Short mmCIF file of C-alpha atoms in Angstrom, two decimals:
data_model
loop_
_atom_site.label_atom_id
_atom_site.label_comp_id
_atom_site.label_asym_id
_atom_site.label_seq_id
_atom_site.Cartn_x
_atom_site.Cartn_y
_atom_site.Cartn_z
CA UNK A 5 29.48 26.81 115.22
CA UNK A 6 26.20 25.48 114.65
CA UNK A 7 24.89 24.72 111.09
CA UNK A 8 21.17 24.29 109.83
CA UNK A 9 21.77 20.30 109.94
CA UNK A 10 22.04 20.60 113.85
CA UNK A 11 19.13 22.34 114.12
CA UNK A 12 17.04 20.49 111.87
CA UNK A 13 18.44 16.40 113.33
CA UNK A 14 15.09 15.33 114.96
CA UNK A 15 11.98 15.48 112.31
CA UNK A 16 8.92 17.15 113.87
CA UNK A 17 5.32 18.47 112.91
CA UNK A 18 6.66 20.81 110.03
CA UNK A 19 8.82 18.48 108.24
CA UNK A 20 5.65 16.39 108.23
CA UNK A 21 3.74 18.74 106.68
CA UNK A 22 6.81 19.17 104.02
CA UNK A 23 6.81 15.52 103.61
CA UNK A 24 3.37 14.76 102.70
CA UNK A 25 3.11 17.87 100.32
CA UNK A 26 6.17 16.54 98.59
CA UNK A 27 5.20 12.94 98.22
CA UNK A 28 1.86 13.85 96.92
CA UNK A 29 3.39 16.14 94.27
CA UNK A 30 4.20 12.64 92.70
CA UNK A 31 0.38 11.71 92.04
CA UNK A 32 -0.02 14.51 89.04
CA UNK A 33 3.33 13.98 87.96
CA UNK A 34 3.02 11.03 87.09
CA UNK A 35 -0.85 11.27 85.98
CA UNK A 36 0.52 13.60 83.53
CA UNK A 37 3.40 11.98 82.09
CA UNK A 38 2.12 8.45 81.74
CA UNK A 39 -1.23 9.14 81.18
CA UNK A 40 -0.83 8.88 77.23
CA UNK A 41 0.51 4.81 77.68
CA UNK A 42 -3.50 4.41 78.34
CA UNK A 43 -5.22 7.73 76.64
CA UNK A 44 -2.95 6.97 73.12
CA UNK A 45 -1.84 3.33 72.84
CA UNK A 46 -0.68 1.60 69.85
CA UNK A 47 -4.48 0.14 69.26
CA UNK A 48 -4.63 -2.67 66.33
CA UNK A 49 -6.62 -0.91 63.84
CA UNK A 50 -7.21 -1.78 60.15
CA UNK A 51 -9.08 -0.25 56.86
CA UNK A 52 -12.91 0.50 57.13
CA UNK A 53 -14.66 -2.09 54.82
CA UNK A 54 -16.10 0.01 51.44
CA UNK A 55 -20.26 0.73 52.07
CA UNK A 56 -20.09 -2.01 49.11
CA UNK A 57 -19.50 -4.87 51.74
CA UNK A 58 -20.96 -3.45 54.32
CA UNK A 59 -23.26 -6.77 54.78
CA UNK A 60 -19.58 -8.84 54.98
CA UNK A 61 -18.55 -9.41 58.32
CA UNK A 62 -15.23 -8.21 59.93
CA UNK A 63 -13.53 -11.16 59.83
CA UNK A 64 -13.91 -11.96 56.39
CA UNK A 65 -12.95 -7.99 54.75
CA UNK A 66 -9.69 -8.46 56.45
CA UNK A 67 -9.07 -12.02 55.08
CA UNK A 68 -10.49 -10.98 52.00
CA UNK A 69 -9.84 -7.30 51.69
CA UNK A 70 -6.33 -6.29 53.30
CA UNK A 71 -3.20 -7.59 51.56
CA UNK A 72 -0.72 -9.45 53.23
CA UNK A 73 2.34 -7.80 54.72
CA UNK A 74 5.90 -8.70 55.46
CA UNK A 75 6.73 -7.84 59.62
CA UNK A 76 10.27 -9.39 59.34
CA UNK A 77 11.70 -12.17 60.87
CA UNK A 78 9.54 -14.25 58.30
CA UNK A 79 6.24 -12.92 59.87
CA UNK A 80 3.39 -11.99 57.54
CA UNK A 81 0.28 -10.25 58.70
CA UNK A 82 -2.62 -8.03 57.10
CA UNK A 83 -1.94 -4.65 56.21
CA UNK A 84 -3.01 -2.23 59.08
CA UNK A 85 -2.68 0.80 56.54
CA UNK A 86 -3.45 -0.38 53.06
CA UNK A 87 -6.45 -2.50 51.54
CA UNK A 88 -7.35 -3.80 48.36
CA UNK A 89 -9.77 -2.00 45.99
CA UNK A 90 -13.28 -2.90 45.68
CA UNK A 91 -15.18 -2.12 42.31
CA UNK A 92 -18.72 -2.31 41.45
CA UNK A 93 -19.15 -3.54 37.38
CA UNK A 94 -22.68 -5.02 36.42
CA UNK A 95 -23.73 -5.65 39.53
CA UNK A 96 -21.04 -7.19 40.69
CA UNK A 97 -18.67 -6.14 43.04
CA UNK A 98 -14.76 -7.13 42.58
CA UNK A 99 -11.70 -6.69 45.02
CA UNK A 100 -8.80 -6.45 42.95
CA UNK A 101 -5.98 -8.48 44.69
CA UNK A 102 -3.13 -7.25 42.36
CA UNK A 103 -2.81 -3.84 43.80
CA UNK A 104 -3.10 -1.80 47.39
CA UNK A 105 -3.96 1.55 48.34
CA UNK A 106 -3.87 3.31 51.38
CA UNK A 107 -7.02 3.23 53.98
CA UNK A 108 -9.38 6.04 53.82
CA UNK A 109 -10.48 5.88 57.35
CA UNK A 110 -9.80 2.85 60.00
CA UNK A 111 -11.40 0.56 62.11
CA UNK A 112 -10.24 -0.32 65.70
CA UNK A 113 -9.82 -2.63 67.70
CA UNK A 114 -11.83 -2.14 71.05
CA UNK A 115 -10.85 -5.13 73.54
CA UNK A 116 -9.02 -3.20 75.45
CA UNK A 117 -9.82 0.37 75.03
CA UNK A 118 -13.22 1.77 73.94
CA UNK A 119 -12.43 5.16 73.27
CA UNK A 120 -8.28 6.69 73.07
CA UNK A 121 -7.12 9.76 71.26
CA UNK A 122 -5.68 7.02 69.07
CA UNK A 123 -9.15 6.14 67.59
CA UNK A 124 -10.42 10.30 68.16
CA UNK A 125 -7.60 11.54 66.15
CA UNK A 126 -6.91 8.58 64.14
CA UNK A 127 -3.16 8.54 65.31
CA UNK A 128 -2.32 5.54 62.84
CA UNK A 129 -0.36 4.95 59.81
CA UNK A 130 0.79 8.25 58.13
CA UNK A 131 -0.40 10.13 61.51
CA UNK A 132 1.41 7.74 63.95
CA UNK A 133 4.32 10.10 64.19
CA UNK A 134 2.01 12.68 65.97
CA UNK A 135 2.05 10.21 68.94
CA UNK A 136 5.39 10.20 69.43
CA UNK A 137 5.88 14.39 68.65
CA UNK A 138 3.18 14.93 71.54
CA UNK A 139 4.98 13.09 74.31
CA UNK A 140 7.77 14.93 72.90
CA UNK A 141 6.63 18.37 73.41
CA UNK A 142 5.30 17.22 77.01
CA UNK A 143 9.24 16.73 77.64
CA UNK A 144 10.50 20.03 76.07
CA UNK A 145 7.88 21.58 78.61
CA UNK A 146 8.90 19.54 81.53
CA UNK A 147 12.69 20.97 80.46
CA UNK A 148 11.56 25.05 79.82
CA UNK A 149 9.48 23.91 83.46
CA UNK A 150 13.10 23.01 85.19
CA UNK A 151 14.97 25.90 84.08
CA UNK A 152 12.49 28.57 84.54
CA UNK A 153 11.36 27.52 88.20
CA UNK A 154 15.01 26.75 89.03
CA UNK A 155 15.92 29.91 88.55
CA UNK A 156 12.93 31.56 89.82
CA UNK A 157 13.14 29.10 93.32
CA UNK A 158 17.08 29.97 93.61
CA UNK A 159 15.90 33.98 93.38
CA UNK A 160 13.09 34.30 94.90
CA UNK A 161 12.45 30.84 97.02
CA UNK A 162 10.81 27.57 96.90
CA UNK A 163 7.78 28.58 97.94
CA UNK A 164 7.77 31.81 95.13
CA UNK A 165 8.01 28.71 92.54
CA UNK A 166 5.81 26.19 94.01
CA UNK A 167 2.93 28.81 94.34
CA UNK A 168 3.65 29.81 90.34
CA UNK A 169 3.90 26.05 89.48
CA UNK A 170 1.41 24.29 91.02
CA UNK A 171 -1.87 26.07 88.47
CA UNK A 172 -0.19 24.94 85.28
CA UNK A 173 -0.91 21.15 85.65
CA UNK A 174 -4.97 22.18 86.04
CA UNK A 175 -4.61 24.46 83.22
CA UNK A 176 -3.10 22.37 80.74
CA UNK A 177 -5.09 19.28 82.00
CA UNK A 178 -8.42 21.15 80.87
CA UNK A 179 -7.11 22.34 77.92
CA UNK A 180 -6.01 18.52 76.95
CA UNK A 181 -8.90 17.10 77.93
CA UNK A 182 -11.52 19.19 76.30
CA UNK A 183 -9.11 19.98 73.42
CA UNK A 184 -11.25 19.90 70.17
CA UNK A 185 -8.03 19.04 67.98
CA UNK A 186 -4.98 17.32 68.33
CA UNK A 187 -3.17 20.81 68.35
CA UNK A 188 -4.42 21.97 71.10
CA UNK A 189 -4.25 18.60 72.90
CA UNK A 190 -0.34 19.19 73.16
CA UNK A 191 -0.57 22.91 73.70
CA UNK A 192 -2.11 21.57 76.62
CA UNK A 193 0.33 18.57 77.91
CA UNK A 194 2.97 21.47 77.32
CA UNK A 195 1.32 24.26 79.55
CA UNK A 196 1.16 21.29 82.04
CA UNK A 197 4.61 20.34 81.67
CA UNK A 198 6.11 23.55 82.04
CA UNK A 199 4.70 23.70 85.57
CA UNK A 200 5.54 20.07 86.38
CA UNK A 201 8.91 20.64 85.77
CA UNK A 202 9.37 23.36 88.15
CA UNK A 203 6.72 21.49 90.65
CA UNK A 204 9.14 18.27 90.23
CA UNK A 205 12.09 19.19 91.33
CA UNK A 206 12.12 22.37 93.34
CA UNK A 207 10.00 19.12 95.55
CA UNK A 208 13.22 17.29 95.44
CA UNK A 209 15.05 20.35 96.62
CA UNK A 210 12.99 21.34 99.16
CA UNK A 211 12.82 18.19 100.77
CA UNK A 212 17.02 17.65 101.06
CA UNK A 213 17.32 20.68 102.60
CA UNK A 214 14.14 21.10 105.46
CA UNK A 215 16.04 17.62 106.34
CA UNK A 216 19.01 16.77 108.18
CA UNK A 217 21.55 14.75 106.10
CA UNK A 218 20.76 11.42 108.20
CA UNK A 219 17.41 11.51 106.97
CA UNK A 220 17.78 12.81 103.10
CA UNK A 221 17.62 9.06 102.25
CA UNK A 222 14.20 8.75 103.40
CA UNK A 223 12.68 12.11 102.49
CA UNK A 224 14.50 11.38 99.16
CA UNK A 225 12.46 7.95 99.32
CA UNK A 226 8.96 9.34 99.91
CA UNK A 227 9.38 11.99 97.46
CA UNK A 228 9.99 9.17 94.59
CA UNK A 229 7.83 7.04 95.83
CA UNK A 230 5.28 9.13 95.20
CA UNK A 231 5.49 8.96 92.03
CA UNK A 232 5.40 5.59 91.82
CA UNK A 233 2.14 5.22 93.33
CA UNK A 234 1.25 7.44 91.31
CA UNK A 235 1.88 5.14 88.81
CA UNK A 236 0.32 2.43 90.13
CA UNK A 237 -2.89 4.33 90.87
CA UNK A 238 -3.13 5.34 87.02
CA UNK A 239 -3.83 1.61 86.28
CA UNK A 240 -7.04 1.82 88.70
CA UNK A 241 -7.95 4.95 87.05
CA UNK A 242 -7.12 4.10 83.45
CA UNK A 243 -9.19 0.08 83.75
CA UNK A 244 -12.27 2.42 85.30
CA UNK A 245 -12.54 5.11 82.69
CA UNK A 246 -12.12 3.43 79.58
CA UNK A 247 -12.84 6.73 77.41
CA UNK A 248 -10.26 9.08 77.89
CA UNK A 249 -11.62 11.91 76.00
CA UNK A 250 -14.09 14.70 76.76
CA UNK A 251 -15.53 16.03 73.89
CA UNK A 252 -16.92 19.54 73.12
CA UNK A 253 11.99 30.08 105.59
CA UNK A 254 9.39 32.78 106.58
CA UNK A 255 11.10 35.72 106.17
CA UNK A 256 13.57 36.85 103.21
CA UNK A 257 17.22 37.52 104.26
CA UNK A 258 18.06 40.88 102.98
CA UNK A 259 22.05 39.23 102.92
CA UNK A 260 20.85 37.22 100.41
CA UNK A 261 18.81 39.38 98.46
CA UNK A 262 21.65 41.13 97.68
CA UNK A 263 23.48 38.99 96.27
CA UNK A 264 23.90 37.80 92.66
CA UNK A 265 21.68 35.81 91.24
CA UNK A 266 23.11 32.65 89.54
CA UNK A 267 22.17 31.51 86.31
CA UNK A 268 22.70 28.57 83.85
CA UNK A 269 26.31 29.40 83.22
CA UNK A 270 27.18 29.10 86.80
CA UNK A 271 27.06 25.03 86.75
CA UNK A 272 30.17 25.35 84.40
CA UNK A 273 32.21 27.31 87.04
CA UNK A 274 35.54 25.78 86.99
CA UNK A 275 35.07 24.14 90.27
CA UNK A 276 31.38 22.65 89.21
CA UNK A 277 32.10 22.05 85.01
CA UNK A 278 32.71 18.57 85.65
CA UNK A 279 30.16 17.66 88.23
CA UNK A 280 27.49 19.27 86.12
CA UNK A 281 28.79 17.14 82.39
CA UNK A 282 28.68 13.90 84.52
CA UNK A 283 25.55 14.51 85.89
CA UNK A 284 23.96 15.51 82.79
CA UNK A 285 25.36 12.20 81.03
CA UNK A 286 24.56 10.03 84.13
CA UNK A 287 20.97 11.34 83.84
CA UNK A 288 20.69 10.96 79.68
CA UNK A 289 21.52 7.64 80.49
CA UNK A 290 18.83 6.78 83.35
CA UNK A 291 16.17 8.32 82.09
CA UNK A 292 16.19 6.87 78.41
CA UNK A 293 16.06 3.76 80.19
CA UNK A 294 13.22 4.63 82.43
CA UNK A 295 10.79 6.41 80.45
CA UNK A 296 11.56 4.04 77.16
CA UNK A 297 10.57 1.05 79.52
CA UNK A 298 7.71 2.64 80.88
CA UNK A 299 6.29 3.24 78.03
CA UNK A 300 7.10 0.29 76.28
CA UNK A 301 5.60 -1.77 79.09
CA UNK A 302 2.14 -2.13 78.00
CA UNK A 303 3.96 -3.80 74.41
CA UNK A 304 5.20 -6.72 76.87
CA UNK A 305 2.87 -9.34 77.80
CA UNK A 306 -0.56 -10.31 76.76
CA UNK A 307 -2.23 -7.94 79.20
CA UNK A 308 -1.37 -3.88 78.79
CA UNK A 309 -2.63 -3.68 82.51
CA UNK A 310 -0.94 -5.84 83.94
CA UNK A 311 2.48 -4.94 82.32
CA UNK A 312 2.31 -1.60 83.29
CA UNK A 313 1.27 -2.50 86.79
CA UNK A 314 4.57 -4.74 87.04
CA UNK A 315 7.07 -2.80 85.63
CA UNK A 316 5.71 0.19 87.84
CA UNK A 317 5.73 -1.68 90.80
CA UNK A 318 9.32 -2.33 90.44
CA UNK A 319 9.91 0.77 91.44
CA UNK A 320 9.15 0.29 94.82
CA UNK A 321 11.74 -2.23 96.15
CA UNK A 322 14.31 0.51 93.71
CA UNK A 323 13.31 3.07 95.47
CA UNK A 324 13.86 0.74 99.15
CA UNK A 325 17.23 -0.59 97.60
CA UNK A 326 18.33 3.24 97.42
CA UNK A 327 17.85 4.06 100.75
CA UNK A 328 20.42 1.02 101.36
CA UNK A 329 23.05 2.50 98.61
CA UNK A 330 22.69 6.20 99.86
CA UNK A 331 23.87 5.13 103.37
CA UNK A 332 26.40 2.51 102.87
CA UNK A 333 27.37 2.42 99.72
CA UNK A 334 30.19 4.52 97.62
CA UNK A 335 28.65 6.45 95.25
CA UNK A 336 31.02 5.45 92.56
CA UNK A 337 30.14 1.76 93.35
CA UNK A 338 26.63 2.46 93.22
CA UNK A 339 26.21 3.57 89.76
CA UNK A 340 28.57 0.65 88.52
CA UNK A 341 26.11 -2.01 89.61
CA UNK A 342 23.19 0.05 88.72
CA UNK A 343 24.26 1.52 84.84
CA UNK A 344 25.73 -2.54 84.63
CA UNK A 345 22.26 -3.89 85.40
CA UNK A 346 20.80 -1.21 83.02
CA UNK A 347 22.48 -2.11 80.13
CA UNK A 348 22.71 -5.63 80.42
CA UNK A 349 19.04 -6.17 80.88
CA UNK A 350 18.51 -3.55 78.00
CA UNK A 351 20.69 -5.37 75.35
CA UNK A 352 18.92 -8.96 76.57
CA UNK A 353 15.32 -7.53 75.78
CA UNK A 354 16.81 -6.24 72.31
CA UNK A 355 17.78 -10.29 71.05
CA UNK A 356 15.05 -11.66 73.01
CA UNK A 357 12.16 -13.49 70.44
CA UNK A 358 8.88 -11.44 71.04
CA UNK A 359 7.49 -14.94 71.88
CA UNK A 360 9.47 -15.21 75.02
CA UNK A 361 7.61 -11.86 76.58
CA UNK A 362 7.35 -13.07 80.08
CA UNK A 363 10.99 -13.18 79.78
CA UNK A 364 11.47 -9.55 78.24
CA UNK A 365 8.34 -8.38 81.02
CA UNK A 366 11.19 -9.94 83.63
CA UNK A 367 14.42 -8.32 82.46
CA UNK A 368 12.23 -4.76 82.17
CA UNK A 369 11.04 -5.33 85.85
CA UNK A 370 14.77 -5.55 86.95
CA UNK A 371 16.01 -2.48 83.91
CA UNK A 372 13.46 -0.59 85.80
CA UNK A 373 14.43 -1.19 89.11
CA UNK A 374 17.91 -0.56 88.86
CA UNK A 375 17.25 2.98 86.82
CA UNK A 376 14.77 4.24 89.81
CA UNK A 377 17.73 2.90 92.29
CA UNK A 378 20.06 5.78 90.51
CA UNK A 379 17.57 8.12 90.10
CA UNK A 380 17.81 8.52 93.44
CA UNK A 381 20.98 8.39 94.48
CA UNK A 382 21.57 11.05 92.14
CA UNK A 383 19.31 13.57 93.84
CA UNK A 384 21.13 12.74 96.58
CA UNK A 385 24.38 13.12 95.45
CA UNK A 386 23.44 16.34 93.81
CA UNK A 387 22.71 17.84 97.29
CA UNK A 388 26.17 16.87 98.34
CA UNK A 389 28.14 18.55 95.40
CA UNK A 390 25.83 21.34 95.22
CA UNK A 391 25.77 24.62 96.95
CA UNK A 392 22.32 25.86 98.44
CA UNK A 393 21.88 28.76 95.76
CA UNK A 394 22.54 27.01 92.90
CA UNK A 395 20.97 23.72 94.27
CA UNK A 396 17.87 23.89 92.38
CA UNK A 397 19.22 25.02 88.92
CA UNK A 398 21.53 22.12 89.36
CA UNK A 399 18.80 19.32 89.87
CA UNK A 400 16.92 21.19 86.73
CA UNK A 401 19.58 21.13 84.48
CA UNK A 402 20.54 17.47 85.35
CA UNK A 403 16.50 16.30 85.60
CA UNK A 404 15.55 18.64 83.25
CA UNK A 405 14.31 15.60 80.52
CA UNK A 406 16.06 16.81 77.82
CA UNK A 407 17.82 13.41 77.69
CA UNK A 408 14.20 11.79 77.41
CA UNK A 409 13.09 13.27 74.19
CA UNK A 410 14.15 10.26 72.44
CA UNK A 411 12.07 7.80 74.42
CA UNK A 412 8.72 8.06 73.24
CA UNK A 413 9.82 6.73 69.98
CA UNK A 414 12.05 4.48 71.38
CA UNK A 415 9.29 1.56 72.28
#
């Protein structure tokens, strides 16, 4: 009897098409996601120096002005929060060193960055947990995103869910970027998330199965690698614009219409209960790893830039080593040396001396290659445990970033 994988073994002018929609996909993905490691950085900031001094020079209100502050490991630094009042008696104007109080408004540091919604929204001391909560809610969208479309592209089709996917990423953009609070700022990354997540991985799924299963290991390939040059083109974009701000099959089967539609309980079917709880701990796993070190890159090193451009450009030879381990290596085997190289490289970077960053910027290139490498081989896998109408779901549930809430915090 012949199956869809016989007719589909040579690739020809549609899978093209299919292929370059689907590694393209990547570009806003990842524009969206990683955006915020340039548009809200951890910028050095400090307290504005009082209208008093304001003929004192920078230099000298922080020597003078900010109180020393213990950073551990024996390190003392100015305070980036707190400063030391300044009164005005007789003429004369006093800082009085005995006592601190917080900064009224801050001061930052532009080397690097002339405008970010760090310095817009002032996303420092007793506001720096909005940073973190935003890039949070971006995730819980990307996970409503991979639930809703999954079920919507295992109902109705992949094309049903691309078409409904593909506006949210413009509409949320807009909103963020001409967003006249920081409210509406992550209303914004979350309207774009929720598409991104269905746009993510009903790509994934629609690539493994317009392919025959000789060649899921490179449609798998130039789906992720999409998003990795994504990645790398976000450096271009973010050293050129410095201010990141603005202000003010054809036809449906009526055999399978019919049938019942699955849902969310259907991955714990007897037969799939287990498949689905490994998965979902295999990809908590993978992707704290991967989005903690991609964020974190731009900590590592003496140039943000450059960092980011390295520990993103790992990704490529992961994503070339997976094509290797999806065709000749056991699955089982695969995620040993992967999760191994994971978590040794992690716990290195932990005890590692913040002097020696070259050598934590080396351990995160290889942490980083080794989590794309199983990132992959998962979507493949999935595919192989998977039936077709439940395919979807089962990439959303297991991709769904749930497991990633955590890493925004985490550098």
């Amino acid at each position: 009897m012949t199956s869809i994988d016989d007719l589909l073994v040579n690739l020809g002018p549609w899978h093209y098409w299919i292929m370059i929609f689907c590694f393209l996909r990547g570009f806003p993905t990842a524009y969206h996601a990683m955006a915020p490691t340039f548009a809200a950085p951890s910028v050095d900031h400090w307290c504005t120096k009082p209208l008093l001094l304001s003929n004192w020079s920078t230099e000298r209100w922080k020597t003078e002005g900010l109180p020393l502050v213990d950073k551990g490991k024996g390190r003392w630094r100015r305070s980036d929060c707190e400063m030391h009042p300044v009164r005005e008696s007789s003429g004369e104007i006093r800082i009085l060193n005995d006592t601190a109080v917080p900064c009224l408004s801050c001061d930052y540091d532009v080397t690097d960055y002339t405008s970010t919604l760090t310095s817009q929204f002032d996303l420092v001391c007793d506001r720096i947990w909005l940073r973190a909560t935003s890039q949070s809610m971006y995730m819980v969208g990307v996970m409503a995103g991979s639930f809703f479309y999954a079920h919507i592209s295992d109902w109705y089709g992949r094309k049903t869910a691309l078409t409904l996917a593909l506006p949210m990423p413009l509409i949320g953009g807009l909103t963020s970027t001409f967003a006249s609070s920081f409210q509406v700022y992550i209303v914004g990354r979350m309207l774009a998330s929720f598409g991104l997540g269905g746009l993510y991985n009903t790509g994934y799924t629609l690539m493994n199965e317009c392919v025959a299963v000789k060649h899921r290991a490179l449609g798998t390939f130039l789906v992720s690698v999409g998003w990795t040059v994504g990645l790398l083109t976000l450096v271009g974009l973010a050293w050129v614009i410095r201010n990141w701000f603005v202000s003010k099959f054809h036809k449906r089967i009526a055999k399978g219409a019919s049938k019942r539609r699955v849902t969310f309980l259907d991955l714990f079917r007897p037969s799939l209960r287990k498949s689905s709880i490994i998965m979902a701990f295999m990809g908590i796993f993978d992707s704290l790893v991967y989005f903690n070190q991609t964020y974190s890159s731009i900590l590592l090193g003496r140039n943000p830039y450059l960092s980011f451009t390295l520990t993103s450009a790992s990704e490529l030879p992961g994503w070339i080593a997976s094509v290797f381990f999806i065709r000749y290596v056991h699955r089982k085997t695969t995620y040993i040396v992967m999760y191994s190289m994971q978590a040794a490289g992690s716990a290195i970077i932990a005890c590692l001396a913040d002097e020696l960053w070259w050598l934590q910027l080396g351990f995160a290139v290889l942490v980083k290659l080794g989590a794309t490498c199983s990132l992959n081989v998962i979507i493949v896998h999935m595919s192989e445990i998977y039936p077709t109408e439940i395919r979807t779901l089962a990439t959303g549930f297991a991709r769904s970033h749930i497991r990633a809430l955590g890493s925004p915090s985490g550098g």
